[in-house]
XYZ file of C-alpha atoms in Angstrom:
423
model
C 9.298 -83.199 1.068
C 12.667 -83.180 -0.137
C 13.129 -80.248 -3.298
C 15.363 -82.157 -5.749
C 15.615 -80.209 -8.892
C 14.235 -76.939 -9.562
C 9.770 -77.957 -11.481
C 9.167 -78.956 -8.271
C 10.529 -76.272 -6.727
C 8.212 -74.112 -8.674
C 4.693 -76.531 -8.366
C 5.933 -76.525 -4.248
C 5.941 -72.806 -4.290
C 2.805 -72.478 -6.373
C 4.045 -70.490 -8.939
C 2.949 -72.444 -11.989
C -0.091 -71.838 -13.628
C 0.718 -73.370 -17.033
C 3.847 -75.013 -18.991
C 3.123 -74.636 -23.260
C 4.604 -77.799 -23.172
C 4.634 -78.513 -20.099
C 7.230 -82.557 -20.425
C 9.392 -80.896 -22.515
C 10.477 -77.899 -19.880
C 10.523 -80.090 -17.327
C 13.366 -81.898 -18.182
C 15.482 -78.531 -20.178
C 15.260 -77.025 -16.515
C 16.810 -79.590 -14.676
C 18.938 -80.550 -16.870
C 20.618 -77.761 -19.146
C 20.880 -74.158 -18.340
C 18.783 -71.807 -19.835
C 17.670 -67.802 -20.041
C 14.241 -66.894 -19.460
C 12.506 -63.541 -19.481
C 9.782 -61.515 -18.202
C 8.142 -58.216 -19.349
C 7.352 -55.752 -17.229
C 5.874 -51.855 -18.605
C 5.569 -48.988 -17.177
C 2.456 -47.967 -16.653
C 3.404 -46.207 -13.642
C 6.362 -44.507 -11.330
C 6.553 -48.366 -9.432
C 5.592 -51.505 -9.320
C 3.601 -52.644 -6.725
C 3.924 -55.989 -5.078
C 1.625 -58.404 -7.666
C 4.869 -57.560 -9.288
C 6.660 -60.060 -6.869
C 5.561 -62.959 -7.726
C 7.271 -63.400 -11.416
C 10.231 -61.080 -10.078
C 10.708 -63.714 -6.943
C 9.636 -66.583 -9.995
C 13.008 -65.624 -12.241
C 15.123 -65.847 -8.835
C 14.551 -68.965 -8.278
C 15.413 -69.846 -11.707
C 19.182 -67.586 -11.262
C 19.327 -69.916 -8.161
C 19.622 -73.148 -10.226
C 22.027 -71.748 -12.009
C 19.653 -70.460 -14.892
C 20.000 -67.262 -16.512
C 17.523 -64.460 -16.674
C 16.293 -61.108 -18.043
C 14.421 -58.347 -17.399
C 12.319 -56.591 -19.890
C 11.424 -53.269 -19.748
C 8.272 -52.207 -21.899
C 9.069 -49.421 -22.879
C 7.522 -49.528 -26.241
C 5.399 -51.527 -25.420
C 4.358 -49.787 -22.481
C 3.815 -46.712 -25.299
C 0.748 -48.964 -26.449
C -1.055 -50.496 -23.781
C -1.691 -54.240 -22.723
C -5.366 -55.411 -23.371
C -5.145 -58.835 -21.685
C -8.236 -59.326 -19.635
C -8.765 -54.524 -19.081
C -11.972 -53.834 -19.654
C -11.415 -50.687 -21.202
C -8.580 -49.342 -23.298
C -5.270 -47.561 -20.581
C -4.868 -44.162 -20.507
C -1.940 -43.025 -23.429
C 1.510 -41.651 -21.715
C 3.727 -40.278 -23.058
C 6.647 -40.917 -24.200
C 8.648 -38.616 -21.908
C 7.199 -39.909 -18.908
C 7.161 -43.836 -20.307
C 10.934 -43.273 -20.002
C 11.192 -42.034 -16.901
C 9.121 -44.932 -15.353
C 11.830 -47.250 -17.066
C 14.505 -45.808 -15.016
C 12.930 -46.250 -12.029
C 11.304 -49.608 -11.982
C 14.617 -49.962 -13.564
C 16.517 -48.959 -10.955
C 14.090 -50.895 -8.482
C 14.196 -54.469 -9.246
C 18.409 -53.779 -9.071
C 17.599 -52.971 -5.643
C 15.536 -55.518 -4.891
C 18.335 -58.225 -6.413
C 21.058 -55.415 -4.932
C 18.741 -56.828 -1.432
C 18.838 -60.733 -2.257
C 22.185 -61.192 -2.037
C 22.794 -61.310 -5.580
C 23.761 -60.399 -9.038
C 21.093 -58.229 -10.530
C 19.547 -60.311 -13.672
C 20.197 -58.506 -17.499
C 17.731 -55.623 -18.054
C 16.844 -54.439 -21.868
C 14.045 -52.552 -23.303
C 12.069 -53.260 -25.467
C 11.801 -49.555 -27.404
C 15.514 -49.670 -27.986
C 14.328 -52.194 -31.581
C 10.612 -51.246 -31.545
C 12.022 -46.889 -32.561
C 14.268 -48.779 -35.388
C 11.419 -51.098 -37.303
C 9.904 -49.962 -40.959
C 6.358 -51.093 -40.175
C 6.082 -51.441 -43.764
C 8.894 -54.522 -42.883
C 6.598 -54.939 -39.881
C 3.536 -55.685 -41.833
C 5.378 -57.879 -43.889
C 8.084 -59.807 -41.971
C 6.234 -60.432 -38.776
C 2.040 -59.735 -39.156
C 1.577 -62.404 -42.098
C 2.038 -65.219 -38.985
C -0.276 -63.827 -37.781
C -4.497 -64.953 -38.115
C -6.769 -62.148 -37.102
C -9.522 -65.034 -37.060
C -7.353 -66.538 -34.097
C -6.467 -62.709 -31.929
C -10.512 -62.417 -32.241
C -11.364 -65.451 -30.888
C -8.935 -64.814 -27.940
C -11.704 -64.403 -24.749
C -8.622 -61.418 -23.740
C -9.598 -60.074 -26.988
C -13.376 -61.384 -27.555
C -14.290 -59.985 -23.866
C -13.901 -56.573 -25.593
C -15.194 -57.113 -28.504
C -18.335 -57.975 -27.010
C -17.861 -54.301 -25.098
C -20.342 -52.549 -27.939
C -20.444 -49.031 -25.456
C -16.046 -49.725 -25.147
C -14.649 -51.595 -27.775
C -10.681 -52.598 -28.371
C -8.574 -50.402 -30.469
C -6.234 -51.545 -33.992
C -3.628 -49.861 -31.021
C -4.474 -52.464 -28.639
C -4.762 -55.138 -31.039
C -1.595 -54.606 -32.275
C -0.040 -55.622 -28.533
C -0.433 -58.306 -28.985
C 2.299 -58.660 -31.913
C 4.466 -56.087 -30.453
C 5.549 -58.973 -27.335
C 5.170 -61.888 -30.099
C 7.881 -60.598 -31.025
C 10.027 -59.041 -28.670
C 10.049 -63.273 -27.806
C 11.616 -63.872 -30.650
C 14.269 -60.481 -30.554
C 14.959 -62.220 -27.380
C 15.560 -65.858 -28.784
C 17.977 -64.103 -31.640
C 19.602 -62.273 -29.638
C 19.684 -64.522 -26.016
C 18.891 -67.054 -26.686
C 16.090 -67.162 -24.361
C 14.125 -70.109 -25.002
C 11.694 -69.201 -21.613
C 8.946 -66.662 -20.947
C 6.940 -66.408 -18.154
C 4.178 -64.068 -16.617
C 1.035 -63.584 -14.540
C -2.017 -66.420 -16.228
C -3.459 -63.361 -17.976
C -0.303 -62.941 -20.860
C -1.515 -66.341 -21.956
C -1.953 -65.066 -25.075
C 0.774 -63.594 -25.397
C 2.552 -65.395 -24.636
C 1.564 -68.396 -26.716
C 0.965 -66.362 -29.991
C 5.457 -65.670 -29.324
C 5.750 -69.399 -28.988
C 4.246 -69.877 -32.448
C 6.217 -66.745 -34.255
C 9.710 -68.883 -32.609
C 8.074 -71.756 -34.693
C 7.319 -70.771 -38.079
C 10.319 -68.627 -38.160
C 13.128 -70.482 -36.405
C 11.069 -73.521 -36.495
C 12.873 -73.812 -33.411
C 10.291 -75.209 -30.252
C 10.632 -72.389 -26.823
C 7.981 -72.575 -23.821
C 6.185 -70.929 -21.601
C 5.181 -70.738 -18.059
C 2.408 -68.508 -16.731
C 2.162 -67.784 -12.407
C -1.544 -67.426 -10.822
C -3.033 -64.494 -11.205
C -3.435 -63.827 -7.048
C -7.305 -62.535 -5.461
C -8.351 -61.479 -2.584
C -11.325 -63.771 -0.794
C -13.173 -59.906 -1.340
C -12.332 -61.134 -4.671
C -10.112 -57.745 -4.485
C -6.086 -57.715 -6.643
C -3.937 -59.059 -4.631
C -1.847 -55.793 -3.705
C -5.103 -53.267 -2.960
C -6.516 -52.366 0.525
C -9.675 -52.304 1.517
C -9.441 -48.454 -0.198
C -8.729 -50.218 -3.160
C -5.220 -48.798 -3.109
C -2.529 -50.231 -4.741
C 1.293 -51.386 -2.424
C 3.514 -50.172 -4.477
C 6.820 -50.691 -3.672
C 8.016 -46.584 -3.604
C 9.164 -46.169 -0.493
C 8.401 -42.089 -1.810
C 4.111 -43.701 -2.346
C 3.471 -46.168 0.010
C 6.104 -46.309 3.245
C 7.547 -49.324 4.755
C 6.094 -48.467 7.411
C 2.278 -49.146 5.678
C 3.967 -51.775 3.628
C 5.051 -53.795 6.769
C 1.414 -53.446 7.781
C -0.519 -54.973 4.549
C 1.387 -58.170 5.611
C 1.202 -58.229 8.504
C -2.780 -57.789 8.209
C -2.859 -60.301 4.973
C -5.366 -62.816 5.598
C -5.113 -65.768 7.635
C -5.914 -68.382 4.684
C -3.314 -67.034 2.913
C -0.051 -67.592 4.848
C 0.966 -70.448 4.303
C 0.796 -69.886 0.583
C 2.500 -66.320 0.585
C 5.537 -67.832 2.962
C 5.669 -70.496 -0.213
C 5.180 -67.416 -2.774
C 7.542 -64.516 -0.802
C 10.805 -65.739 1.081
C 13.664 -67.826 0.438
C 12.827 -70.841 3.404
C 13.621 -74.254 2.477
C 10.531 -76.156 2.266
C 12.023 -78.047 5.064
C 11.072 -75.313 7.070
C 8.455 -74.283 5.667
C 6.928 -77.775 6.102
C 7.899 -77.514 9.695
C 6.096 -74.727 9.573
C 2.630 -75.279 8.486
C 3.598 -78.887 10.791
C 3.626 -76.825 14.155
C 0.359 -74.103 12.215
C -1.702 -77.699 12.339
C -1.100 -78.120 15.525
C -1.845 -74.108 17.291
C -2.370 -71.624 15.465
C 0.238 -68.508 15.424
C -0.769 -66.634 13.144
C 1.169 -63.420 14.351
C 4.321 -64.954 14.615
C 4.107 -66.534 11.133
C 3.060 -63.375 9.398
C 5.866 -61.647 11.589
C 7.944 -63.611 9.801
C 6.762 -63.067 6.339
C 6.302 -59.031 7.185
C 10.707 -59.350 7.873
C 11.307 -61.047 4.701
C 9.274 -58.845 2.396
C 10.032 -55.922 3.876
C 13.964 -56.397 4.263
C 14.193 -57.382 0.554
C 12.262 -54.829 -0.956
C 13.114 -51.894 1.661
C 16.432 -52.966 2.339
C 17.434 -53.773 6.374
C 16.938 -49.846 7.607
C 13.302 -49.637 6.698
C 12.222 -53.252 7.926
C 14.114 -51.902 11.516
C 12.238 -48.294 11.377
C 8.705 -50.462 10.077
C 9.442 -52.740 12.959
C 10.131 -49.952 15.161
C 6.778 -47.868 14.841
C 5.455 -51.053 15.224
C 6.560 -52.021 18.461
C 6.152 -48.798 19.334
C 2.324 -48.056 18.581
C 1.721 -50.961 20.039
C 3.278 -51.739 22.726
C 6.315 -49.678 23.626
C 7.775 -46.277 24.735
C 6.737 -43.058 21.710
C 10.278 -40.989 22.955
C 12.268 -44.122 21.072
C 10.246 -42.494 17.541
C 11.991 -40.365 15.654
C 11.369 -37.865 14.236
C 11.444 -39.595 10.489
C 9.126 -42.480 11.543
C 6.870 -39.496 12.503
C 6.651 -38.357 9.070
C 6.241 -41.871 7.817
C 3.040 -42.337 10.287
C 1.485 -38.767 8.706
C 2.461 -39.486 5.212
C 0.208 -42.910 5.268
C 0.701 -44.554 8.415
C -2.284 -43.658 10.669
C -4.993 -41.328 10.287
C -3.745 -37.552 11.406
C -4.470 -34.145 12.264
C -3.906 -30.800 12.332
C -4.167 -28.586 15.427
C -3.845 -25.193 15.687
C -4.657 -24.475 18.957
C -7.500 -26.514 20.250
C -5.510 -29.367 23.762
C -8.884 -30.058 25.635
C -8.773 -33.774 25.299
C -12.505 -34.266 25.024
C -12.667 -32.077 22.136
C -10.089 -33.706 20.178
C -11.306 -36.822 21.186
C -14.315 -35.420 19.104
C -12.621 -33.552 16.785
C -10.329 -36.926 15.590
C -14.151 -39.325 15.768
C -12.285 -41.511 17.957
C -14.981 -40.412 19.920
C -18.586 -39.335 18.932
C -19.263 -36.717 21.507
C -17.916 -35.227 24.254
C -19.998 -37.363 27.047
C -18.525 -40.381 25.062
C -15.035 -39.239 25.673
C -15.179 -38.568 28.643
C -16.347 -42.377 28.863
C -13.862 -43.522 27.447
C -11.415 -41.096 29.437
C -12.466 -42.430 32.726
C -12.984 -46.200 31.886
C -8.848 -46.089 30.831
C -8.933 -46.733 27.467
C -7.280 -43.580 26.220
C -3.437 -42.935 26.124
C -1.062 -40.110 24.931
C 1.643 -41.281 23.271
C 1.082 -44.207 24.978
C 0.615 -43.045 28.084
C -3.102 -43.572 30.074
C -4.632 -40.604 30.591
C -7.749 -40.594 32.941
C -8.727 -37.430 34.008
C -11.642 -36.518 32.034
C -10.457 -32.466 32.091
C -6.799 -32.760 30.730
C -5.249 -30.493 28.407
C -2.675 -30.667 26.959
C 1.154 -29.449 27.823
C 4.520 -28.552 25.731
C 5.656 -32.023 27.382
C 3.357 -33.918 25.178
C 4.398 -32.644 21.757
C 7.870 -34.915 20.834
C 9.893 -32.913 18.513
C 7.783 -30.100 19.205
C 5.584 -31.170 16.388
C 3.715 -34.624 17.135
C 1.541 -36.230 19.900
C -0.028 -40.278 19.415
C -3.316 -40.684 20.381
C -4.198 -44.111 21.309
C -8.369 -45.177 22.318
C -7.578 -49.084 22.984
C -4.998 -51.506 21.615
C -5.714 -50.488 17.898
C -7.020 -47.104 17.042
C -3.441 -44.461 16.392
C -4.145 -41.018 15.708
C -1.280 -38.124 15.535
C -2.213 -35.211 16.148
C 0.388 -32.586 14.307
C 0.445 -28.618 16.191
């Protein structure tokens, strides 16, 4: 299959869940230059990898010469979107949201810079909501919204039916605010398409209807499937239910890289379509070869390399690959001091030791063995490595040369159980 147009590209890569007017949108985006937007509320000081899906979708529109806008929810972030949330979001103070907006804006700029293209126009809805008079807003905008229709939306109805946790008027009003965003961007930038996750269908539909009633014009909405793992957990979270953040201070580039190396085998082809810019012919060739002989590690390496480079840059990718290769195959003496601090932060389990230098006891303390006798068996069976050097002496005592940079020792049981000792 060779993509002749953007619509085919989006379908092939799995970016389409629902479209408000599929025939109309397909015709317009394949034959005209349009302006579209996607909004991101600052609910934290960093985006996570779930946000990469709409960002990469925006990028595909840009590659086909369309104009893209990223809307930061400086105002809506203070309210909180109730869509399919079991309870009300925790409210954040405006100063915090302003700070988060700045960090997220910088992340998006950096990501598009790593893609080697110009960054999208980034706007903040606080810039217009801060000027709005509440009476004027309710009179001029609120009159177009039917409460009957709003409470029958699945996302709202689910909350209303939860007696112990209903929905506040604050959250209920969110739908009006996001709809007004679409109207504002339509009037100022002639935005005719809003994209978002499939949980945003209700909000996007309301914006389409508002523009139809106010401006008597047709605009469009496109939603993207929400990705989940086979265990039902939201994509982008680890087994410990931790989010994988784009900010390297929250998730190191090594841990980020490892996440992609460990995605489920049956997701690889889908993720290569969504999270890389490999051509369709290249992906089809990979899929064909993979059907003949599965080499999932090779495919995961392609995926991990591509996404880590885009999010963290070439140097951070080199660091993540260096740490990975050395942990599993190489010489620990090639690790830099910064690499060890990455590992200490959230790469592998670590333990601070003050004086204990007996190998068997250290194995017990790190829980790499269940007892000193078990540690003895592990050592004599060639299962233990110190800085990737096999140690077979059950009476071994750590010496200064084992302490890289005078501080770090990497101890390994088998092939995958790594532990960092910090002296």
